[in-house]
């Protein structure tokens, strides 16, 4: 998907593709008419490559970021930077000197619906922000093999919601209270010491409250809602449907169409806008809208949430910083 | 229902009940603790009776109106005045001298939703009115015995929509084009020379267009919608639900609660408000919001619509006046 | 309101009224045509009184409950029983011997929308319950004089949501985590050592999670929503509007009608149904749907929530029992 | 737009561009990296051109169709074929011998929402079709220069709705009743002998009724709704919004996001799907889903509607055939 989005962007070209699974790279290259690199070294060395998009497995992100910075190439990296905050911090030090645009793939920031909800805050339409509710539920549990290496629900799934919280709050949360349950696939969650159903409260120094609800499985489809409440009003990001045909029969007096399902469809416009924002940053050499530090701060909240459940108490973000 | 509404009204008392079916009258009287009259003569002669509500069978309406006027009692009469325009005109002459408040039971005018839609016109919120769509569908075909004496769909059912059209248009329609089909119960409709599915276009001298859609049967329940469209906007009366609980499952991503069904429930607030408006008119001796002439004009549109189908052409209201 | 609801109920009669403010009692008595008692003693002694509804100030509830039980009269008492759990427990002991129906006025349990949402759980429509979100926001901050004696937001406002949580969970919560802020009226909240904006997470032994959001002020009106999420689906109680007329103009493509506002309007049907349920319980001598113990358990959750904020940690309900 | 859609289609290539305004062709060619033809002769003669899409001015459509057929090239032609039914019939004769796929650009047939509404008919979900309401309103009056050569509202605007009616009815309408008003721009409409506000009733031999409402100007944006009603239920195509963020403030309790506006945005998916359907037809040599005869029949209904207003009577389609 990223490859086609780059190829389709009016001011970008797909300079080449690399994947450790060479057949995958070959397939994408053929489809988009782009060269395939034999190694990451070739890719980073290539003069044709002005910027890199890193969508490899999580464990390789930090290495590739360091290599790309060494090669002087701007970066758009999929979240998370790494599952370990320690590794992220080490990476941060390694690249501390650079001014290259490094953008993190928190794609939901580019969704038109969430952006309109955020605009309702920024424009003053809802007044001073008091409470946020972020509901994020996947249509179905990912395969066990995925879950096992995911780093846990907070680093894998809630991390998007932690970033959304920061995107909307306009102020860093300083306390994290989380509860977690094993209700969707109890044996798998026990085996992985993970949770499939979590609720989190973030609070900020000024008293803003942000609630996050996650489930690994929603029978009715991909559920991506955000509610922001302030002293002058409220804005809600509702789910987007595949179409707007509504039914009325003897069994029900209205039934809406299915939701866009799954993230590729739901955030199609956002993935495109994300590439556009990256191209802007590369062309102008300006800092991207969402960068390395945002990746680190979201991961910190994930760490704090995990610790909150394990220790049964609210955790200050300063404890995990 | 009318009896309890009167009994419950803070400024009204149920002075007594009469019904040609004496058991029916007895039952209502007992329930509401009100006397039962032995004859309509007794009722009209009673000094305890300040005003009458006529909800008898249609064929008796005009007679009772004349008797009530003779007895000097204000009237709230259920629609229609009579199935025959000739009888209505005769009644009009008979009562021409009176200043008594005579109110017609076009209850939908008192519904909060339709009133808000009308307010959108009156307040200028939608600008100059251009088009109206009135959709009115019953949840199920009435019994054959009812249909046979109903006077046909236009006089029995569409008459409410003709009044709604007049309520909203603010200008008398001068042309009526109607089409009718026999799709719900073809044999019954053929036997009665009636239609169960009709569409009507009314136009006014200034070019306003009003479309009416009726069906004797809607599988999803009582369907009562109104759309008004003007040069600055639109307002729509949507259906009212029994409650606001919405479902989301693997089969659908949203499903609303059933509609209020049938007119007793749907227009409960309106029936109450109607009694209130009548009490106001009686107390103040002022002309009611919807009177005898409104009943006559709605019936005229019903006549014109029937003729339009039979003759396959638009009919001017002046042809049936 | 309670007086008219009783008077209007087909199987109930308003036997009399008592209020420490005698003008208030006189006014209600006159309006409903019911006798006025000179003292509570007279009321409890009267043979005409089959049952009592207690809607006096909170501090008198427990006393009146004890007196009514002594007089052998079934009780419908407004929540809360008392602001002090100790007083409630003492009252419980005093009346422990009785079999009289004692019903608590958690009116929201009788709301058609919330009942339909609960039915979606009970009928198995949403499968096993996993998460609940209860949003409850008042249209505006109550007067300072009210807030000062309210016992704090948890005992005064959230108590309804604690009962709703118990109504829906089908399992007693055992842990309460709360956060509170002073964002609507900071000086008043500081003076009262209270919060105007709170979020609470309840968890149950089986891992169900229930989130509650409260604000003393919602600019858009009385906000009463409930979301229940299970492994087969979700049901949401949406807000109820004053009417269903929707507007479309150059400024917006849709705008719904105002919400029913405030609790008298929003829960009008529920207040009526509550009286009906009480009449049923009195006539049949059966335990009411929501009783004294429900009042005590909701208060216990309120206590736990307050302690959770003050001590900055999750509080077990066993700690406050 | 068509050029980029072709270029982006995985099984199509943009073989070249021609426009009588050579700068326009040059611009599109440059943007899409496609050759520009010096004349239509060159285009039709080119071996690189497997199929043509005709999106020129209406008066040239029939000529180009004849030339493309002569050149043996499949055609996707924008509606209408011509403003004159006589010219269309002549064109039909000229190309009568060909088996080439000739597709008409009634793009709304390819919209996911309208397709889902139609599926509700085809799948039997709404039972036997009884009534259709098609509401189609432009966001604003087109420039006078456009209106003057448009051939009138029925041939220019309603023609899409006539095709939608045929798409949904599954049966040819045999009678057309229309009314027209001049309410948006009276002087322009008088000058052009045209109407800016029209309502049409189509009926079919079996008694199905289809109502069409058009306005040249809707203050709230592009309004594209379809309602189909049958004996088992109803389906409604609602408008599509630019995003799903909803607002709630002191002025309103809900306000939806703007509609997709205008046809380029609203029917973006449909324009894409249309190209896909044409590529399918070309590759398989099969008749397209919507062809020349559909163009002719829609035009016939437009003719009948115009005559219905001018002669003030329902017009049989057989009168204009």
XYZ file of N, CA, C and O in Angstrom, chain C residues 90 146 150 173-174 182 208 238 280 299:
40
model
N -27.162 1.766 59.977
C -27.982 1.799 61.188
C -29.463 1.649 60.817
O -30.187 0.865 61.428
N -26.857 24.383 46.714
C -27.166 22.961 46.520
C -25.894 22.125 46.616
O -25.847 21.099 47.302
N -24.651 18.833 49.051
C -24.975 17.677 48.205
C -24.248 16.409 48.642
O -24.599 15.315 48.217
N -19.108 -4.790 41.242
C -17.736 -4.299 41.047
C -16.952 -4.484 42.346
O -17.528 -4.327 43.434
N -15.673 -4.826 42.248
C -14.886 -4.962 43.477
C -13.746 -3.954 43.576
O -13.088 -3.884 44.612
N -11.276 20.063 38.879
C -12.087 21.253 39.179
C -11.978 22.203 38.007
O -11.111 23.069 37.973
N -14.875 -7.631 33.943
C -15.673 -6.613 33.243
C -15.166 -5.228 33.657
O -14.775 -5.018 34.808
N -28.708 6.319 23.302
C -28.446 7.676 22.831
C -29.347 8.666 23.571
O -30.323 8.272 24.199
N -47.209 -1.928 41.721
C -47.161 -3.386 41.587
C -46.635 -4.029 42.862
O -47.203 -5.000 43.376
N -24.093 3.721 47.301
C -23.421 4.654 48.205
C -22.006 4.173 48.541
O -21.064 4.971 48.634
